[in-house]
mmCIF file of C-alpha atoms in Angstrom:
data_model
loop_
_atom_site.group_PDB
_atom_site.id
_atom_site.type_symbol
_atom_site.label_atom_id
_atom_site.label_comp_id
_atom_site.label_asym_id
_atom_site.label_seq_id
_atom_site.Cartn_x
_atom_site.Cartn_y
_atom_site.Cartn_z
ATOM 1 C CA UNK A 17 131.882 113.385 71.290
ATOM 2 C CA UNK A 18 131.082 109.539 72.715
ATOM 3 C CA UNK A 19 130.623 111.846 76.380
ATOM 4 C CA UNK A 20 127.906 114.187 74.825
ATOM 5 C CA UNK A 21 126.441 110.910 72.939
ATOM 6 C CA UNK A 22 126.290 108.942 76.260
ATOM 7 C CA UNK A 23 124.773 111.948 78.256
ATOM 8 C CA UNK A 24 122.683 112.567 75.272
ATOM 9 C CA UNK A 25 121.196 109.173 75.450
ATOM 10 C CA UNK A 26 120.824 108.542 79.372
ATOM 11 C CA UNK A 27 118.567 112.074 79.568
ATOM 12 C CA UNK A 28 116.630 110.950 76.509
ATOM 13 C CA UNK A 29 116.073 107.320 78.694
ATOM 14 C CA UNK A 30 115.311 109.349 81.209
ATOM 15 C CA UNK A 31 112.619 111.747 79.971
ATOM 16 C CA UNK A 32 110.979 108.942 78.127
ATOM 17 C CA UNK A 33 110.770 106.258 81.322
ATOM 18 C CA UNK A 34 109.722 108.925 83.824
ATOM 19 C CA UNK A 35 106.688 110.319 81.722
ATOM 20 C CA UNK A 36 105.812 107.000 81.213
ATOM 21 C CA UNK A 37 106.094 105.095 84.276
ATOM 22 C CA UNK A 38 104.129 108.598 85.997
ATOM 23 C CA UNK A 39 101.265 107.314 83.241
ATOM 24 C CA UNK A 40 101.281 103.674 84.244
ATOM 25 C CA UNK A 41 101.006 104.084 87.808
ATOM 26 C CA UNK A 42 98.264 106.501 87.237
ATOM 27 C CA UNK A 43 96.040 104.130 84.942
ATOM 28 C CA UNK A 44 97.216 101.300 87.596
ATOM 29 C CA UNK A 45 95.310 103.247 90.501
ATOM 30 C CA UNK A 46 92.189 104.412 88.535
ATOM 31 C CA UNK A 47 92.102 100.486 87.368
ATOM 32 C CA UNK A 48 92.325 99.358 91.117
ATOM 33 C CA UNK A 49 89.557 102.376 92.013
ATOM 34 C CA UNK A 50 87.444 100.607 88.671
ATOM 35 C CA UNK A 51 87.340 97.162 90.743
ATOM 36 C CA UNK A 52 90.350 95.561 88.044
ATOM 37 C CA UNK A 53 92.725 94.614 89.822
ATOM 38 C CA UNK A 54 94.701 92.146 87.648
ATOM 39 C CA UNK A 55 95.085 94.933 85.061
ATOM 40 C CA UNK A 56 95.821 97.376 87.754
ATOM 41 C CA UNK A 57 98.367 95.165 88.930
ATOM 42 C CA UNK A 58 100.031 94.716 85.463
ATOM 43 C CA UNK A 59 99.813 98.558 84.921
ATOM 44 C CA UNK A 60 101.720 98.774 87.567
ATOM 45 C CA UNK A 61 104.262 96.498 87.416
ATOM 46 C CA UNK A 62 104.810 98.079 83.875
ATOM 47 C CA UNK A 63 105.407 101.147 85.479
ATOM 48 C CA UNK A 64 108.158 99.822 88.018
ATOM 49 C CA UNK A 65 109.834 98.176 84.660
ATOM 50 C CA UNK A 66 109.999 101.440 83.226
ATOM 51 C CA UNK A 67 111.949 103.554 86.129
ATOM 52 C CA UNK A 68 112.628 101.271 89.185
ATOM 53 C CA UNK A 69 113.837 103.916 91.136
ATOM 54 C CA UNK A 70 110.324 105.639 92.289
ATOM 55 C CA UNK A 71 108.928 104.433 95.496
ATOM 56 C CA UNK A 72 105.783 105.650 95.239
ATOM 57 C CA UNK A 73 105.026 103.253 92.562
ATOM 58 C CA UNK A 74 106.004 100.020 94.965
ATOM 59 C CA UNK A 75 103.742 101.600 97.759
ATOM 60 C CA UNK A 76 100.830 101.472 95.510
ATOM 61 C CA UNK A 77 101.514 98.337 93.998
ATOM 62 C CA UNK A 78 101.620 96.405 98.027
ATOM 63 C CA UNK A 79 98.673 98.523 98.405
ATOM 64 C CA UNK A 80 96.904 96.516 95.570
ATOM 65 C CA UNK A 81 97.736 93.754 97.602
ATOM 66 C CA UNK A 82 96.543 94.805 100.677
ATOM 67 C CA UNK A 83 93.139 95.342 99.193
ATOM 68 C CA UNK A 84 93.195 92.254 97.248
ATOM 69 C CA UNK A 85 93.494 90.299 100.656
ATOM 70 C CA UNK A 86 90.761 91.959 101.911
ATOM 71 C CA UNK A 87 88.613 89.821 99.007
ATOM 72 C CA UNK A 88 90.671 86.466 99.713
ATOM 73 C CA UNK A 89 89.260 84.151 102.072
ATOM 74 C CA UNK A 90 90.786 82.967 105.390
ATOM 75 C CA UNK A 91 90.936 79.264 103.910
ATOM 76 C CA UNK A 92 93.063 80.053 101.164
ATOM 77 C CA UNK A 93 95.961 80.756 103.485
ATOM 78 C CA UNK A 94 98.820 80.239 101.328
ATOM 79 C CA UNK A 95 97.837 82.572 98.456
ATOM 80 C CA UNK A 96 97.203 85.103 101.701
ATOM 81 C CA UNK A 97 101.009 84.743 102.820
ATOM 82 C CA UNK A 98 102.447 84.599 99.339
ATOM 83 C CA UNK A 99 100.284 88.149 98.753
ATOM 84 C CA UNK A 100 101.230 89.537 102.343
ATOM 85 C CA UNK A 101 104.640 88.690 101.780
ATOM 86 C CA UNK A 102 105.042 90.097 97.995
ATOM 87 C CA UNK A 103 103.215 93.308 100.051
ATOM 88 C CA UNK A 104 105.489 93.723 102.764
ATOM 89 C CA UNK A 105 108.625 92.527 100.045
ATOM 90 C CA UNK A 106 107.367 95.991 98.058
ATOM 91 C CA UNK A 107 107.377 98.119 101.125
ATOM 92 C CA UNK A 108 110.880 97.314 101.902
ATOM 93 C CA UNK A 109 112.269 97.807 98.660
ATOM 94 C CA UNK A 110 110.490 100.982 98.533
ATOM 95 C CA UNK A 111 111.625 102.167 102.391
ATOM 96 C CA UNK A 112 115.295 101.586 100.786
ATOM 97 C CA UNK A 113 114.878 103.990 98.103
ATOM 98 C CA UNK A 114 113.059 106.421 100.585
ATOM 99 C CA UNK A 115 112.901 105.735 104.361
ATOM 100 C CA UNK A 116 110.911 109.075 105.116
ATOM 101 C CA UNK A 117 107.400 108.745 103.310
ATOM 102 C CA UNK A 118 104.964 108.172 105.909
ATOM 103 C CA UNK A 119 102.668 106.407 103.397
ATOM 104 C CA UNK A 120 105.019 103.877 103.483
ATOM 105 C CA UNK A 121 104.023 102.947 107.404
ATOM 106 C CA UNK A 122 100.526 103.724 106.988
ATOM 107 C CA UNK A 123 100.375 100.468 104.047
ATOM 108 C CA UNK A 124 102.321 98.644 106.899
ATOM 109 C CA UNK A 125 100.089 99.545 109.889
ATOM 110 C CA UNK A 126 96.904 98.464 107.369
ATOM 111 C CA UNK A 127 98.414 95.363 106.294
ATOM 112 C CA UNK A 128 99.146 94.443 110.028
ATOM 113 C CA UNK A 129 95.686 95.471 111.352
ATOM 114 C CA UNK A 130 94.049 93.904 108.445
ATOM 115 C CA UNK A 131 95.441 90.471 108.841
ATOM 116 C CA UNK A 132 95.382 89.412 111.920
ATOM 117 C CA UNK A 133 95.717 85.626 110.719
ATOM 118 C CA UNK A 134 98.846 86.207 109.130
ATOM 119 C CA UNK A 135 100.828 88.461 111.536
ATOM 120 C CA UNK A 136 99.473 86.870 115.060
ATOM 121 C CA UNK A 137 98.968 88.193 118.495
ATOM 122 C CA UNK A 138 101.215 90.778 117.959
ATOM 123 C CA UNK A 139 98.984 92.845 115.397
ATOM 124 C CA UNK A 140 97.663 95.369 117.545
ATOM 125 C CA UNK A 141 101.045 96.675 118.545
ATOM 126 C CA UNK A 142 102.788 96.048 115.237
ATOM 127 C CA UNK A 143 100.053 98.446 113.690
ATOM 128 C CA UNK A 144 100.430 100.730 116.080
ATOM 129 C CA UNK A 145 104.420 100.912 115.722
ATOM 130 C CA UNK A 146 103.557 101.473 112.324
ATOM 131 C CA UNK A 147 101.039 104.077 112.474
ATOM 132 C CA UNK A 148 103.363 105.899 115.285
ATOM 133 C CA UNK A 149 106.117 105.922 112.774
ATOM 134 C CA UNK A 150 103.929 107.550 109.819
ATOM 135 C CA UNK A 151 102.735 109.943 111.836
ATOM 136 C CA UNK A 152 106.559 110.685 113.423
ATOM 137 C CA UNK A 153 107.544 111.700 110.080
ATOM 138 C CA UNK A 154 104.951 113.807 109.387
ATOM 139 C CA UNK A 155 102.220 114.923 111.980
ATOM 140 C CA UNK A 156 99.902 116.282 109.249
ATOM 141 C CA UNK A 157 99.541 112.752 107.930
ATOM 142 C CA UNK A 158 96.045 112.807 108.605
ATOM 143 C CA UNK A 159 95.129 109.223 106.582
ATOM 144 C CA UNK A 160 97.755 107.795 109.663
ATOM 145 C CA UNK A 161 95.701 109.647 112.298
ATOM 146 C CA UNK A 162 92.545 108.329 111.216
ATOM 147 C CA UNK A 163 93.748 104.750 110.712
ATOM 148 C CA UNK A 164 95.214 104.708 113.994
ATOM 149 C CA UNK A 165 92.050 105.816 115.953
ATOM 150 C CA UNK A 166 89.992 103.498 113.947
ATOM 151 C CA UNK A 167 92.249 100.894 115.459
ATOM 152 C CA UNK A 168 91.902 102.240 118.816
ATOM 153 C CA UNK A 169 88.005 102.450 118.566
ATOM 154 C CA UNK A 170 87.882 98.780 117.591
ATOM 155 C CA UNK A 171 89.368 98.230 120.837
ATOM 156 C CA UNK A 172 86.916 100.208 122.716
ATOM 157 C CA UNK A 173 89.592 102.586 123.449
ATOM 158 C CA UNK A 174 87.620 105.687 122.363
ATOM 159 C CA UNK A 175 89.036 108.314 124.995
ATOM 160 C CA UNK A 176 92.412 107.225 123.196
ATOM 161 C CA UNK A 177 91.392 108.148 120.011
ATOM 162 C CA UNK A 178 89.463 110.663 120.209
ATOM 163 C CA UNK A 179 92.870 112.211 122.147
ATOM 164 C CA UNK A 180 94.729 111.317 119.214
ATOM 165 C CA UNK A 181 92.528 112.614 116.610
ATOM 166 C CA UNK A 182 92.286 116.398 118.835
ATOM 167 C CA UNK A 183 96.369 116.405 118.987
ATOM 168 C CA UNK A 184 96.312 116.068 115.149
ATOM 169 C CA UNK A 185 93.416 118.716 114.736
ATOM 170 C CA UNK A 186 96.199 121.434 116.081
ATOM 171 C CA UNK A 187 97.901 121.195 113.296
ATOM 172 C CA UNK A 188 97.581 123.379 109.566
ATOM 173 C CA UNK A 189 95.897 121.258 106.893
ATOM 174 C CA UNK A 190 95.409 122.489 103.084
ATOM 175 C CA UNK A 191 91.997 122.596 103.022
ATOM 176 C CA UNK A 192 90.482 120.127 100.189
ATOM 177 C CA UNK A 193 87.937 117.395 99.746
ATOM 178 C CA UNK A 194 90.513 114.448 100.967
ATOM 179 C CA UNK A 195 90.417 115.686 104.751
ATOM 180 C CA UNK A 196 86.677 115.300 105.120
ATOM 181 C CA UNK A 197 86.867 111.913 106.802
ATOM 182 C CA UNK A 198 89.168 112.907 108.810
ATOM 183 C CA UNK A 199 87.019 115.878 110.296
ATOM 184 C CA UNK A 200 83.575 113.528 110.302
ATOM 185 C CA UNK A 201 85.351 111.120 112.691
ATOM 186 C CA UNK A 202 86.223 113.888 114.547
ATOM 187 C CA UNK A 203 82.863 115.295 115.058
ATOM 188 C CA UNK A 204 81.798 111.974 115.466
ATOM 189 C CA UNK A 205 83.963 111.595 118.729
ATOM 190 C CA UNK A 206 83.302 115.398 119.368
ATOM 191 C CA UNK A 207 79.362 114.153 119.648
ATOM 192 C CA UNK A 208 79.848 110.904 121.622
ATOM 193 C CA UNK A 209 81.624 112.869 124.409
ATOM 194 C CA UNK A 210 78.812 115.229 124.558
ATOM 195 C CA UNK A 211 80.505 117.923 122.748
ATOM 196 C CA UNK A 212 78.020 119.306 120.204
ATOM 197 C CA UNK A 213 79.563 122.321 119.468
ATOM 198 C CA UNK A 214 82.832 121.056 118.787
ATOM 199 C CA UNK A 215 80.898 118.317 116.789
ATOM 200 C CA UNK A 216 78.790 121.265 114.951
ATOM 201 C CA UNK A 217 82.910 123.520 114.177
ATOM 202 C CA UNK A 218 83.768 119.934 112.574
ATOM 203 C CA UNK A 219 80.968 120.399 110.410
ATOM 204 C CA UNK A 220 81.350 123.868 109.349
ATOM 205 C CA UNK A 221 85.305 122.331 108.838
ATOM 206 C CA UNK A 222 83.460 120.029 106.498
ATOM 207 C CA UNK A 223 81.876 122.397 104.112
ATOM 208 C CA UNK A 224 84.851 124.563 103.920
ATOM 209 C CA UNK A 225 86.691 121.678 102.646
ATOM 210 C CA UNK A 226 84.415 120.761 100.312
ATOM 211 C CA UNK A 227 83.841 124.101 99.182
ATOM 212 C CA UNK A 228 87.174 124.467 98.467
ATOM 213 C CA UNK A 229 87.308 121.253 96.131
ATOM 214 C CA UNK A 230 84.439 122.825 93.784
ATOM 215 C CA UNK A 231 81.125 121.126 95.853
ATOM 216 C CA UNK A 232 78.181 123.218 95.923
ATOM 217 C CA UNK A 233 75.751 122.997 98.625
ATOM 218 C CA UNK A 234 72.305 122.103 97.914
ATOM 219 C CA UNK A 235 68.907 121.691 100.216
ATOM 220 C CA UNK A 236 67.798 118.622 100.792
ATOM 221 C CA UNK A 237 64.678 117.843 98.297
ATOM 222 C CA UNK A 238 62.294 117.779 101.421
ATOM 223 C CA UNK A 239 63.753 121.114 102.534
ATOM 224 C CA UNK A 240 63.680 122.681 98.997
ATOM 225 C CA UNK A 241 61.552 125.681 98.503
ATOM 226 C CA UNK A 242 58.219 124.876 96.462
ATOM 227 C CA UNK A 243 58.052 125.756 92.915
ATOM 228 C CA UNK A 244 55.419 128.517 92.558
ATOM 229 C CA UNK A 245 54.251 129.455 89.081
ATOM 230 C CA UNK A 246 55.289 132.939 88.150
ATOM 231 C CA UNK A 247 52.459 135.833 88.626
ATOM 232 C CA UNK A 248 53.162 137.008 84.887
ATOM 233 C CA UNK A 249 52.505 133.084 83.102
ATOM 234 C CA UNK A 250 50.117 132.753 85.716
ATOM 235 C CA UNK A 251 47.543 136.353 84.076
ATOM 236 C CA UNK A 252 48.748 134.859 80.558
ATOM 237 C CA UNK A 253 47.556 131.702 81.202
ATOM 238 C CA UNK A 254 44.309 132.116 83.158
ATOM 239 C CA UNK A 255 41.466 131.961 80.812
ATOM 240 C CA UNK A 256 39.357 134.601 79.122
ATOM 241 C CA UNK A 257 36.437 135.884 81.340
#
């Protein structure tokens, strides 16, 4: 009987925390998308309290942090360590409940390539490492890809990326709205190279994608048809003779 109690009780923890630490991390990222990030941040450190044994939730919670650096100033260094630090202190606890989720390196590689005041000379190639690694766990981590080549570009390395990019293009996507950036940049390095075909198949890529997420194409309003009156209203409405 005090078995069947105890097992009784731990599932009932369980299917009460889980639920509700799924709902806190979800109201923590629409906050953060909403531009509040101090009750993002609580939302989500609610939802760690809840079930500390998710790592998803501790990936979005240092990613909080790497966006809220993005807003801090350079001259308030400290509060930019003490924020890069709680970031990278996240990632690691998160990495030890799951090593394998590449979104895990991709908050890294951001982090390094963001702050380049807090990491050093060394933040090209510790972003890189990081990217690598995403994408080494999973080549169809496009948001990796794309993160990467935008790091190479900023380094006027552009043959680089846009070879990086066309080795992740090989591979089978699920085709949805998320992938769209990934295809414009791309077609944009499809067009720079001359290649307006390929830059014009990226396009078409585009449309399926967003297709496929429920978007309905539309004309432009200068390319719209004009609005003629119907012939019938048009007798019914023409005066008497």
């Amino acid at each position: 009987r005090a078995l069947l109690v105890t097992v009784f009780f731990f599932l009932a923890v369980y299917f009460i925390s889980v639920p509700a630490s799924i709902y806190y991390t979800d109201k923590g990222v629409a906050l953060a998308a909403q531009g509040r990030l101090l009750e993002a941040e609580n939302a989500l450190v609610r939802a760690t309290g809840l079930y500390p044994f998710a790592d998803n939730i501790y990936i979005s919670q240092a990613d909080l942090y790497r966006y809220m650096l993005t807003l801090i100033p350079a001259e308030f260094g400290a509060d930019r360590r003490r924020l890069y630090d709680a970031a990278f202190s996240l990632l690691d606890r998160a990495e030890r409940l799951n090593a394998y989720r590449p979104l895990n390196f991709l908050v890294r590689g951001r982090l390094y390539a963001e702050n380049p005041d807090l990491v050093g000379a060394d933040t090209v190639h510790m972003a890189t490492g990081a990217f690598e690694r995403a994408l080494a766990l999973n080549p169809r981590f496009y948001p990796a890809r794309v993160a990467w080549a935008n790091l190479l570009i900023a380094g006027n390395d552009t043959a680089a990326a846009k070879a990086l990019i066309e080795t992740g293009l090989r591979e089978h996507y699920m085709v949805h709205e998320g992938i769209a950036p990934y295809f414009a940049l791309a077609g944009r390095l499809r067009a720079d190279a001359g290649d307006r075909a390929g830059a014009e198949e990226m396009g078409e890529r585009i449309k399926a994608a967003m297709t496929a997420s429920g978007w309905r194409w539309v004309p432009l309003p200068e390319n719209a048809p004009v609005l003629e009156r119907p012939k019938k209203l048009t007798e019914r409405l023409a005066p008497e003779s």
